[in-house]
Coordinates of C-alpha atoms in Angstrom, one line a residue:
M1 CA 11.7 -16.5 -2.8
I2 CA 9.2 -13.2 -2.7
F3 CA 5.2 -14.8 -1.7
V4 CA 2.3 -13.4 -2.1
T5 CA -0.7 -12.9 -0.1
V6 CA -4.4 -11.9 -0.8
G7 CA -5.8 -13.5 2.4
T8 CA -9.0 -15.0 2.2
H9 CA -11.5 -12.2 0.6
E10 CA -14.9 -12.8 -1.2
Q11 CA -13.2 -10.3 -3.9
P12 CA -10.5 -11.4 -6.8
F13 CA -7.2 -9.0 -5.9
N14 CA -6.9 -9.5 -9.3
R15 CA -4.7 -6.3 -9.8
L16 CA -1.9 -7.7 -7.2
I17 CA -1.7 -10.7 -9.3
K18 CA -1.3 -9.3 -12.1
E19 CA 1.2 -6.7 -11.4
I20 CA 4.0 -9.1 -9.7
D21 CA 2.8 -11.5 -13.1
R22 CA 4.3 -9.1 -15.4
L23 CA 7.3 -8.0 -13.1
K24 CA 8.1 -11.7 -12.9
K25 CA 7.4 -11.9 -17.0
E26 CA 9.6 -8.6 -17.8
N27 CA 12.3 -10.3 -16.3
Y28 CA 12.0 -7.1 -12.3
I29 CA 12.2 -9.5 -10.2
E30 CA 14.4 -12.7 -10.2
G31 CA 14.0 -16.2 -8.4
Q32 CA 10.8 -17.5 -7.6
V33 CA 7.5 -15.7 -6.7
I34 CA 4.6 -18.2 -5.4
V35 CA 1.5 -16.3 -5.0
Q36 CA -1.4 -17.0 -3.0
T37 CA -4.7 -16.3 -5.6
G38 CA -7.7 -16.9 -3.7
F39 CA -10.5 -15.6 -5.3
G40 CA -8.9 -14.0 -7.5
T41 CA -10.1 -15.1 -11.6
Y42 CA -6.2 -14.3 -13.0
E43 CA -3.8 -17.0 -13.4
P44 CA -0.4 -17.0 -13.5
G45 CA 2.1 -17.3 -16.1
S46 CA 5.5 -16.3 -14.8
C47 CA 5.1 -17.5 -11.1
Q48 CA 3.8 -20.6 -9.3
W49 CA 1.3 -20.1 -7.4
K50 CA -1.9 -21.9 -5.7
Q51 CA -5.7 -20.7 -4.9
F52 CA -5.0 -21.2 -1.0
V53 CA -2.8 -22.5 1.0
S54 CA -2.6 -23.6 4.7
C55 CA -1.5 -21.9 8.4
Q56 CA 1.7 -23.8 8.5
E57 CA 2.2 -23.5 4.4
M58 CA 1.8 -19.9 4.8
D59 CA 4.6 -19.5 7.8
Q60 CA 6.3 -22.0 5.9
Y61 CA 6.7 -19.3 3.2
M62 CA 7.0 -16.0 5.2
R63 CA 9.4 -17.7 7.0
E64 CA 11.7 -18.5 4.4
A65 CA 10.4 -15.3 0.8
R66 CA 13.3 -12.7 1.4
L67 CA 10.0 -10.6 1.1
V68 CA 6.1 -10.6 1.4
I69 CA 3.6 -8.3 -0.6
T70 CA 0.5 -8.6 1.4
H71 CA -2.9 -7.8 0.6
G72 CA -3.9 -4.9 3.6
G73 CA -5.6 -6.6 6.2
P74 CA -4.5 -6.8 9.8
A75 CA -3.5 -10.5 10.2
S76 CA -1.8 -11.1 6.9
F77 CA -0.2 -8.1 6.4
T78 CA 1.0 -8.2 10.8
A79 CA 1.8 -12.2 10.4
P80 CA 4.6 -11.3 8.9
L81 CA 6.1 -9.6 11.1
R82 CA 6.7 -12.5 13.1
F83 CA 9.2 -13.3 10.7
G84 CA 10.9 -10.4 11.4
K85 CA 9.9 -9.5 7.8
I86 CA 8.6 -6.0 7.1
P87 CA 5.8 -6.8 4.6
I88 CA 4.9 -4.6 2.1
V89 CA 1.5 -3.7 2.0
V90 CA -0.9 -2.8 -1.2
P91 CA -4.6 -1.9 -0.2
R92 CA -7.2 -3.0 -1.2
K93 CA -9.7 -1.3 -2.7
K94 CA -13.3 -0.6 -3.7
D95 CA -13.0 1.4 -6.3
F96 CA -11.8 -2.2 -8.4
G97 CA -14.5 -3.9 -6.8
E98 CA -12.0 -5.6 -4.4
H99 CA -13.8 -4.4 -1.3
V100 CA -16.8 -3.0 0.0
N101 CA -15.3 0.3 0.4
D102 CA -11.7 1.4 1.6
H103 CA -10.5 0.0 4.9
Q104 CA -8.4 -1.7 4.4
L105 CA -6.2 1.3 2.6
E106 CA -7.4 3.8 5.9
F107 CA -6.1 2.1 8.5
C108 CA -2.7 1.2 6.3
R109 CA -2.3 4.6 6.4
M110 CA -2.9 5.0 9.7
V111 CA 0.0 1.8 10.7
K112 CA 2.3 3.5 8.4
A113 CA 1.6 6.4 10.8
R114 CA 2.1 5.7 13.7
M115 CA 3.9 2.2 13.1
N116 CA 6.1 2.8 10.8
N117 CA 6.5 -1.3 10.2
I118 CA 5.4 -2.0 7.3
I119 CA 6.0 -0.4 3.4
L120 CA 3.1 1.4 1.7
V121 CA 2.0 1.1 -1.1
E122 CA -0.8 2.4 -2.8
D123 CA -0.8 1.6 -6.4
V124 CA 0.6 -0.8 -7.8
S125 CA 1.8 0.9 -10.5
D126 CA 4.9 1.6 -8.2
L127 CA 5.4 -1.2 -6.9
R128 CA 9.0 -2.6 -8.9
K129 CA 9.9 0.4 -7.7
M130 CA 9.9 -1.4 -4.0
I131 CA 10.9 -4.6 -4.6
T132 CA 13.7 -2.8 -6.7
E133 CA 14.5 -0.9 -3.2
Y134 CA 13.4 -3.4 -0.2
E135 CA 16.5 -4.0 1.1
E136 CA 17.8 0.0 1.5
V137 CA 14.0 1.4 2.8
V138 CA 14.3 -2.1 5.5
K139 CA 17.2 -1.0 6.5
L140 CA 16.2 3.4 6.4
M141 CA 12.9 1.7 8.6
V142 CA 14.9 -1.0 11.1
L143 CA 17.2 2.1 12.5
K144 CA 13.7 4.1 13.0
T145 CA 11.0 1.7 14.7
S146 CA 11.4 -1.5 17.0
N147 CA 10.5 -4.7 16.9
N148 CA 8.9 -5.5 20.6
N149 CA 5.1 -7.7 19.7
T150 CA 3.9 -5.7 23.4
E151 CA 4.4 -2.2 22.1
F152 CA 2.8 -3.2 18.6
V153 CA -0.1 -5.1 19.5
K154 CA -0.9 -2.1 21.8
G155 CA -0.5 0.8 19.2
I156 CA -3.0 -1.4 16.9
E157 CA -5.3 -1.6 19.4
V158 CA -5.8 1.9 19.8
I159 CA -5.3 2.0 16.3
V160 CA -9.1 -0.4 15.5
K161 CA -10.0 2.0 18.9
T162 CA -9.9 5.4 17.0
M163 CA -11.6 4.0 14.0
G164 CA -14.5 2.7 15.7
L165 CA -14.7 -0.9 15.1

């Protein structure tokens, strides 16, 4: 199962939801896909979806998922890490009206560079390739990183401080 979450930010993230739905419809994604659409206005036709899920449901989906795809909110992309999953992260972008600025993109680039524990997809047209090659990409990442939660939290704190947040 693939679980996709766009979080609870009030601006729609239709771009990601539409691409996931297209990939499922055109059989580039096999198996069950569950999408949490948030405030999106697009309703997937090829995937199961819910506008919002409880924290318990979110944890259950992430635990059971073979792959988790999320927006660039830190709470959303760090959650799969708790379950030993390396998430595919697609940051929201200002140019598409998905957020007020590009802080998700900037933050995800820093996390990718410093921690190397997320798969960053900046252009949704690259999503198909990342889903297809997920296992191979993760194997290479796991060889280069450790899953030490304390060190991860310290790294995130450094990044947040350098951003002046």
